[in-house]
């Protein structure tokens, strides 16, 4: 499509409170998204009631704004059973779409209301056309792409998929791929896939290289990215044809939403941006605004490393401190007109005209009295803050200051007596991180009726003596309604009487009298019908066609106006018939459960299906399964995952079945594959957890080598390999948390599937009660993944390289450990595409669950190695293999395994039965 005819992309704003909805709508949002009560990926936002949601949908739709309900969390089995009725109620509120992470939930919504629009959340980690197109087969109408994609990669996906694409353009950036971050789960028992992110990426960390602390870096906050601002790249995103531009920030303020919506609305409308448009984006909340991954990898630019919280607009550095006054040399960026910065960041110089307006633009961006000023020296963890009393921009040349002239621009800032300027030292960085005046201005945009943007309407007032008065109201979108009065129009009785100020009547005279009466009637109609201040409309044009001798009371017009406005609201809110059916959803659940139980029974007892009672807990699953049905007659299948070829020889002679290869960058698979087969094991190859455009070479390598099986970790790989004929096993990164997800993923060609690591043991056995346990694989020993990131912490901390190969492949030269705020160490590892995974230092062992897992029909078990040497690999594999084969007790195996671990052994989240509650939300409700 020609760019001149392509529709402008949708501007999608976040809503976490009712005021944020007002702010978004008033400042130009095309659509908004907010959480479904109790079910959304921002657990700390205000939890709206169903009544709130219905009212908010109507409010937005009347004003031409679409509403998307975020339900982008994983759903556990027990929860799934109660969802059909709840979903039917929510769908009946008529939202424009749902934003979904869980595959099973998507299927359930599709069953309940086949025409309901659903969007695949960024939590689904969709980063290639293949993954997007596979999601389309589930019935998704739109894909929210991973934030880690560049403009070129987004363009390649757009060219290869018919699905609508949504891209994040502003707000906080997660260091980890959304949907693949288990850091909060591992560090604090709060799952990011359940809306409970603990923001572990914003904490300080210490770096150890080859066993020694590495101090030659400023990156204390090693995993905290700058915030995203795509204003400089908006034109490219439009040119690509991205359908929706999404702003992050459901936990931000209404004023923040207003500022972001206003700036991006102007940019999308191709209205020149001013300094005042960018100013609040930085001041109200920012960790420094950058273009994220849109320009490709730049590990030095992505993470500052010296801070992780809101700092606001960077002003410059302190050059001297005087009594009650601090003098700051302004950052050179503040001397460039904002328009040039936003539209062309690479501009090296300015014209005379640009320089002429620079001072006025600069003055508009300078701090105002009452603004918050932050002074910081990150090297020594020193900071101070105060409210500004007064400021002035001056030039300093040859030791003399003036408000005009040459020399560097300085900002003189004065503070009140309560601020001790001795806290401030030369060289400190200065930020403007708060502005009550700015917030007040922005608040007016959605609270001041005079500033409200309204929908223009045309009105036609008609009537004859003896018939009811009618009012037709039309908007410019094709909606037209007519309201009629309750009583017929009467002829004016007393022709000589004077009309009341709110009535219109003729005076009985001819000629000029008729004109006077018509004018009075028109004036009255204009006055009464234009009183639309409490509505979404404004009167653009009015026509009056009423009998000249009619008596019209002002109250009659007011009533007519109210009826017409209500009718127009209803017309603008008309929605397609969805007819949600909870019964249809429950029928899908029952059919999948019955099919799974039948398959499981037949696989263990032939064609005879034992009588089963409802299985809901681990104890019930085990108790309800007779030994034959429980799969105890099948020998366990043991797989060992290795991460270097050197670990393979250590497995010789062990009683295992499979070896999975998961190697780092540049390691060849050909010889290790043959070596595994020579040892008598089946050889498997693991895909990466992410699949991006141009990254199918590792999948082509799998197709070329044709291993005995492949371990699939992403939807893109599943799409490519499903027809290959190679046996496929699905990994935990596919995030299967319920029977509907399991059923669909297995139907795509997987023989076994590992559950999501978001499940604890109770939730795991709930799931096993409704699926065929013989097709589940569970890892009994592994170092749990925390962050999984496109960002390379190796390159950022240990080099000056922006990306590969500038980094010199530093990740292959050293072993790096990360010390967290609790004093625990974790292992940093790269994969074949230079992505980093932070593995928890204490491995998780699920040995305690082994007897119950076997009784529930689970036969496939995995052991995962990381950086162990060959001798340690053999010891660990032997201990677990003996326990699985029943040659040593579980207790003895746990004791022996713990001895082998550098930082001890953990039971991990499998045994965490606690439910996290947000203290702030609970306190707010008291």
PDB file of C-alpha atoms in Angstrom, residues 567-717:
ATOM      1  CA  UNK A 567     -29.796   7.931  21.624  1.00  0.00           C
ATOM      2  CA  UNK A 568     -26.601   9.047  19.873  1.00  0.00           C
ATOM      3  CA  UNK A 569     -24.517   7.526  22.679  1.00  0.00           C
ATOM      4  CA  UNK A 570     -26.378   4.259  22.164  1.00  0.00           C
ATOM      5  CA  UNK A 571     -25.922   4.421  18.415  1.00  0.00           C
ATOM      6  CA  UNK A 572     -22.186   4.978  18.767  1.00  0.00           C
ATOM      7  CA  UNK A 573     -22.008   2.069  21.206  1.00  0.00           C
ATOM      8  CA  UNK A 574     -23.809  -0.436  18.997  1.00  0.00           C
ATOM      9  CA  UNK A 575     -21.709  -3.609  18.836  1.00  0.00           C
ATOM     10  CA  UNK A 576     -21.682  -6.863  16.972  1.00  0.00           C
ATOM     11  CA  UNK A 577     -23.672  -9.794  18.342  1.00  0.00           C
ATOM     12  CA  UNK A 578     -21.310 -11.978  20.381  1.00  0.00           C
ATOM     13  CA  UNK A 579     -23.782 -14.255  22.168  1.00  0.00           C
ATOM     14  CA  UNK A 580     -21.214 -15.574  24.684  1.00  0.00           C
ATOM     15  CA  UNK A 581     -21.933 -19.101  25.883  1.00  0.00           C
ATOM     16  CA  UNK A 582     -20.365 -20.397  29.078  1.00  0.00           C
ATOM     17  CA  UNK A 583     -21.759 -23.830  28.186  1.00  0.00           C
ATOM     18  CA  UNK A 584     -19.704 -23.861  24.992  1.00  0.00           C
ATOM     19  CA  UNK A 585     -16.582 -23.089  27.000  1.00  0.00           C
ATOM     20  CA  UNK A 586     -17.328 -25.815  29.495  1.00  0.00           C
ATOM     21  CA  UNK A 587     -17.993 -28.263  26.672  1.00  0.00           C
ATOM     22  CA  UNK A 588     -14.505 -27.561  25.282  1.00  0.00           C
ATOM     23  CA  UNK A 589     -12.959 -28.163  28.700  1.00  0.00           C
ATOM     24  CA  UNK A 590     -14.841 -31.414  29.206  1.00  0.00           C
ATOM     25  CA  UNK A 591     -14.028 -32.733  25.747  1.00  0.00           C
ATOM     26  CA  UNK A 592     -10.306 -32.097  26.189  1.00  0.00           C
ATOM     27  CA  UNK A 593     -10.229 -33.605  29.679  1.00  0.00           C
ATOM     28  CA  UNK A 594     -12.158 -36.701  28.595  1.00  0.00           C
ATOM     29  CA  UNK A 595      -9.922 -37.229  25.582  1.00  0.00           C
ATOM     30  CA  UNK A 596      -6.812 -36.947  27.758  1.00  0.00           C
ATOM     31  CA  UNK A 597      -8.121 -39.311  30.427  1.00  0.00           C
ATOM     32  CA  UNK A 598      -9.216 -41.814  27.787  1.00  0.00           C
ATOM     33  CA  UNK A 599      -5.809 -41.692  26.072  1.00  0.00           C
ATOM     34  CA  UNK A 600      -3.974 -42.064  29.373  1.00  0.00           C
ATOM     35  CA  UNK A 601      -6.134 -45.009  30.417  1.00  0.00           C
ATOM     36  CA  UNK A 602      -5.759 -46.817  27.117  1.00  0.00           C
ATOM     37  CA  UNK A 603      -2.004 -46.341  27.080  1.00  0.00           C
ATOM     38  CA  UNK A 604      -1.713 -48.064  30.452  1.00  0.00           C
ATOM     39  CA  UNK A 605      -4.476 -50.686  30.468  1.00  0.00           C
ATOM     40  CA  UNK A 606      -5.214 -51.426  26.833  1.00  0.00           C
ATOM     41  CA  UNK A 607      -8.760 -50.422  25.892  1.00  0.00           C
ATOM     42  CA  UNK A 608     -10.197 -50.780  29.353  1.00  0.00           C
ATOM     43  CA  UNK A 609     -10.801 -47.410  30.999  1.00  0.00           C
ATOM     44  CA  UNK A 610     -10.945 -47.590  34.817  1.00  0.00           C
ATOM     45  CA  UNK A 611     -13.604 -45.688  36.683  1.00  0.00           C
ATOM     46  CA  UNK A 612     -12.020 -42.403  37.674  1.00  0.00           C
ATOM     47  CA  UNK A 613     -13.229 -39.910  40.149  1.00  0.00           C
ATOM     48  CA  UNK A 614     -12.535 -36.210  39.822  1.00  0.00           C
ATOM     49  CA  UNK A 615      -8.829 -35.605  40.404  1.00  0.00           C
ATOM     50  CA  UNK A 616      -7.982 -32.268  41.919  1.00  0.00           C
ATOM     51  CA  UNK A 617      -4.932 -32.496  44.217  1.00  0.00           C
ATOM     52  CA  UNK A 618      -1.705 -34.435  44.286  1.00  0.00           C
ATOM     53  CA  UNK A 619      -3.094 -36.820  46.896  1.00  0.00           C
ATOM     54  CA  UNK A 620      -6.295 -37.361  44.877  1.00  0.00           C
ATOM     55  CA  UNK A 621      -4.369 -37.959  41.660  1.00  0.00           C
ATOM     56  CA  UNK A 622      -2.186 -40.590  43.288  1.00  0.00           C
ATOM     57  CA  UNK A 623      -5.054 -42.201  45.233  1.00  0.00           C
ATOM     58  CA  UNK A 624      -7.352 -42.382  42.209  1.00  0.00           C
ATOM     59  CA  UNK A 625      -4.812 -44.003  39.919  1.00  0.00           C
ATOM     60  CA  UNK A 626      -4.529 -47.816  40.139  1.00  0.00           C
ATOM     61  CA  UNK A 627      -0.889 -48.928  39.686  1.00  0.00           C
ATOM     62  CA  UNK A 628      -1.480 -50.145  36.129  1.00  0.00           C
ATOM     63  CA  UNK A 629      -3.183 -46.924  35.092  1.00  0.00           C
ATOM     64  CA  UNK A 630      -0.601 -44.830  36.894  1.00  0.00           C
ATOM     65  CA  UNK A 631       2.059 -45.802  34.384  1.00  0.00           C
ATOM     66  CA  UNK A 632       4.180 -47.688  36.918  1.00  0.00           C
ATOM     67  CA  UNK A 633       4.591 -50.547  34.438  1.00  0.00           C
ATOM     68  CA  UNK A 634       6.551 -48.264  32.106  1.00  0.00           C
ATOM     69  CA  UNK A 635      10.260 -47.721  32.587  1.00  0.00           C
ATOM     70  CA  UNK A 636      11.227 -44.089  33.062  1.00  0.00           C
ATOM     71  CA  UNK A 637      12.874 -42.328  30.137  1.00  0.00           C
ATOM     72  CA  UNK A 638      15.863 -40.303  31.358  1.00  0.00           C
ATOM     73  CA  UNK A 639      17.364 -37.442  29.353  1.00  0.00           C
ATOM     74  CA  UNK A 640      20.487 -35.455  30.218  1.00  0.00           C
ATOM     75  CA  UNK A 641      20.974 -31.976  28.743  1.00  0.00           C
ATOM     76  CA  UNK A 642      24.608 -30.945  28.231  1.00  0.00           C
ATOM     77  CA  UNK A 643      25.933 -27.504  27.362  1.00  0.00           C
ATOM     78  CA  UNK A 644      29.397 -28.409  26.091  1.00  0.00           C
ATOM     79  CA  UNK A 645      30.813 -31.350  24.101  1.00  0.00           C
ATOM     80  CA  UNK A 646      33.285 -31.980  26.925  1.00  0.00           C
ATOM     81  CA  UNK A 647      30.431 -33.124  29.180  1.00  0.00           C
ATOM     82  CA  UNK A 648      29.351 -35.949  26.849  1.00  0.00           C
ATOM     83  CA  UNK A 649      32.058 -38.590  27.559  1.00  0.00           C
ATOM     84  CA  UNK A 650      31.180 -38.440  31.262  1.00  0.00           C
ATOM     85  CA  UNK A 651      27.824 -40.097  30.488  1.00  0.00           C
ATOM     86  CA  UNK A 652      29.345 -43.307  29.111  1.00  0.00           C
ATOM     87  CA  UNK A 653      27.860 -46.446  30.650  1.00  0.00           C
ATOM     88  CA  UNK A 654      25.160 -44.610  32.637  1.00  0.00           C
ATOM     89  CA  UNK A 655      21.605 -45.942  32.674  1.00  0.00           C
ATOM     90  CA  UNK A 656      20.115 -43.060  30.696  1.00  0.00           C
ATOM     91  CA  UNK A 657      18.222 -42.915  27.402  1.00  0.00           C
ATOM     92  CA  UNK A 658      18.732 -39.537  25.747  1.00  0.00           C
ATOM     93  CA  UNK A 659      21.299 -36.740  25.584  1.00  0.00           C
ATOM     94  CA  UNK A 660      20.199 -33.249  24.566  1.00  0.00           C
ATOM     95  CA  UNK A 661      22.779 -30.850  23.148  1.00  0.00           C
ATOM     96  CA  UNK A 662      22.407 -27.143  23.936  1.00  0.00           C
ATOM     97  CA  UNK A 663      25.688 -25.532  22.908  1.00  0.00           C
ATOM     98  CA  UNK A 664      27.020 -21.968  22.906  1.00  0.00           C
ATOM     99  CA  UNK A 665      27.935 -19.837  19.920  1.00  0.00           C
ATOM    100  CA  UNK A 666      30.204 -21.430  17.330  1.00  0.00           C
ATOM    101  CA  UNK A 667      30.196 -24.982  18.745  1.00  0.00           C
ATOM    102  CA  UNK A 668      29.667 -27.658  16.075  1.00  0.00           C
ATOM    103  CA  UNK A 669      27.072 -30.395  16.565  1.00  0.00           C
ATOM    104  CA  UNK A 670      28.179 -32.962  13.970  1.00  0.00           C
ATOM    105  CA  UNK A 671      30.800 -34.888  15.932  1.00  0.00           C
ATOM    106  CA  UNK A 672      29.043 -34.661  19.346  1.00  0.00           C
ATOM    107  CA  UNK A 673      25.881 -36.072  17.769  1.00  0.00           C
ATOM    108  CA  UNK A 674      27.710 -39.116  16.467  1.00  0.00           C
ATOM    109  CA  UNK A 675      29.557 -39.470  19.765  1.00  0.00           C
ATOM    110  CA  UNK A 676      26.263 -39.648  21.673  1.00  0.00           C
ATOM    111  CA  UNK A 677      24.936 -42.319  19.336  1.00  0.00           C
ATOM    112  CA  UNK A 678      28.136 -44.324  19.675  1.00  0.00           C
ATOM    113  CA  UNK A 679      27.586 -44.315  23.451  1.00  0.00           C
ATOM    114  CA  UNK A 680      24.219 -45.981  22.831  1.00  0.00           C
ATOM    115  CA  UNK A 681      21.985 -42.982  23.557  1.00  0.00           C
ATOM    116  CA  UNK A 682      19.504 -41.100  21.422  1.00  0.00           C
ATOM    117  CA  UNK A 683      20.857 -37.701  20.434  1.00  0.00           C
ATOM    118  CA  UNK A 684      18.659 -34.599  20.655  1.00  0.00           C
ATOM    119  CA  UNK A 685      19.271 -30.957  19.741  1.00  0.00           C
ATOM    120  CA  UNK A 686      17.664 -28.036  21.573  1.00  0.00           C
ATOM    121  CA  UNK A 687      16.418 -24.978  19.731  1.00  0.00           C
ATOM    122  CA  UNK A 688      16.987 -21.531  21.192  1.00  0.00           C
ATOM    123  CA  UNK A 689      14.288 -19.946  23.351  1.00  0.00           C
ATOM    124  CA  UNK A 690      13.844 -17.101  20.860  1.00  0.00           C
ATOM    125  CA  UNK A 691      13.329 -17.144  17.098  1.00  0.00           C
ATOM    126  CA  UNK A 692      13.822 -13.883  15.185  1.00  0.00           C
ATOM    127  CA  UNK A 693      13.922 -13.027  11.462  1.00  0.00           C
ATOM    128  CA  UNK A 694      17.166 -14.242   9.919  1.00  0.00           C
ATOM    129  CA  UNK A 695      17.782 -16.745  12.703  1.00  0.00           C
ATOM    130  CA  UNK A 696      16.655 -19.974  11.077  1.00  0.00           C
ATOM    131  CA  UNK A 697      20.197 -21.241  10.488  1.00  0.00           C
ATOM    132  CA  UNK A 698      20.222 -23.205  13.728  1.00  0.00           C
ATOM    133  CA  UNK A 699      16.897 -24.769  12.731  1.00  0.00           C
ATOM    134  CA  UNK A 700      18.317 -25.588   9.299  1.00  0.00           C
ATOM    135  CA  UNK A 701      21.203 -27.238  11.123  1.00  0.00           C
ATOM    136  CA  UNK A 702      18.713 -29.457  12.974  1.00  0.00           C
ATOM    137  CA  UNK A 703      17.044 -30.352   9.680  1.00  0.00           C
ATOM    138  CA  UNK A 704      20.432 -31.091   8.111  1.00  0.00           C
ATOM    139  CA  UNK A 705      21.741 -33.293  10.931  1.00  0.00           C
ATOM    140  CA  UNK A 706      18.386 -34.989  11.563  1.00  0.00           C
ATOM    141  CA  UNK A 707      18.905 -35.828  15.252  1.00  0.00           C
ATOM    142  CA  UNK A 708      16.828 -38.500  16.972  1.00  0.00           C
ATOM    143  CA  UNK A 709      14.634 -35.732  18.393  1.00  0.00           C
ATOM    144  CA  UNK A 710      14.563 -31.959  18.914  1.00  0.00           C
ATOM    145  CA  UNK A 711      13.735 -29.999  22.054  1.00  0.00           C
ATOM    146  CA  UNK A 712      11.490 -27.124  20.916  1.00  0.00           C
ATOM    147  CA  UNK A 713      11.552 -23.913  22.940  1.00  0.00           C
ATOM    148  CA  UNK A 714       9.593 -21.374  20.886  1.00  0.00           C
ATOM    149  CA  UNK A 715       6.559 -21.196  18.618  1.00  0.00           C
ATOM    150  CA  UNK A 716       8.600 -20.165  15.588  1.00  0.00           C
ATOM    151  CA  UNK A 717      10.740 -23.298  15.832  1.00  0.00           C
TER     152      UNK A 717
END
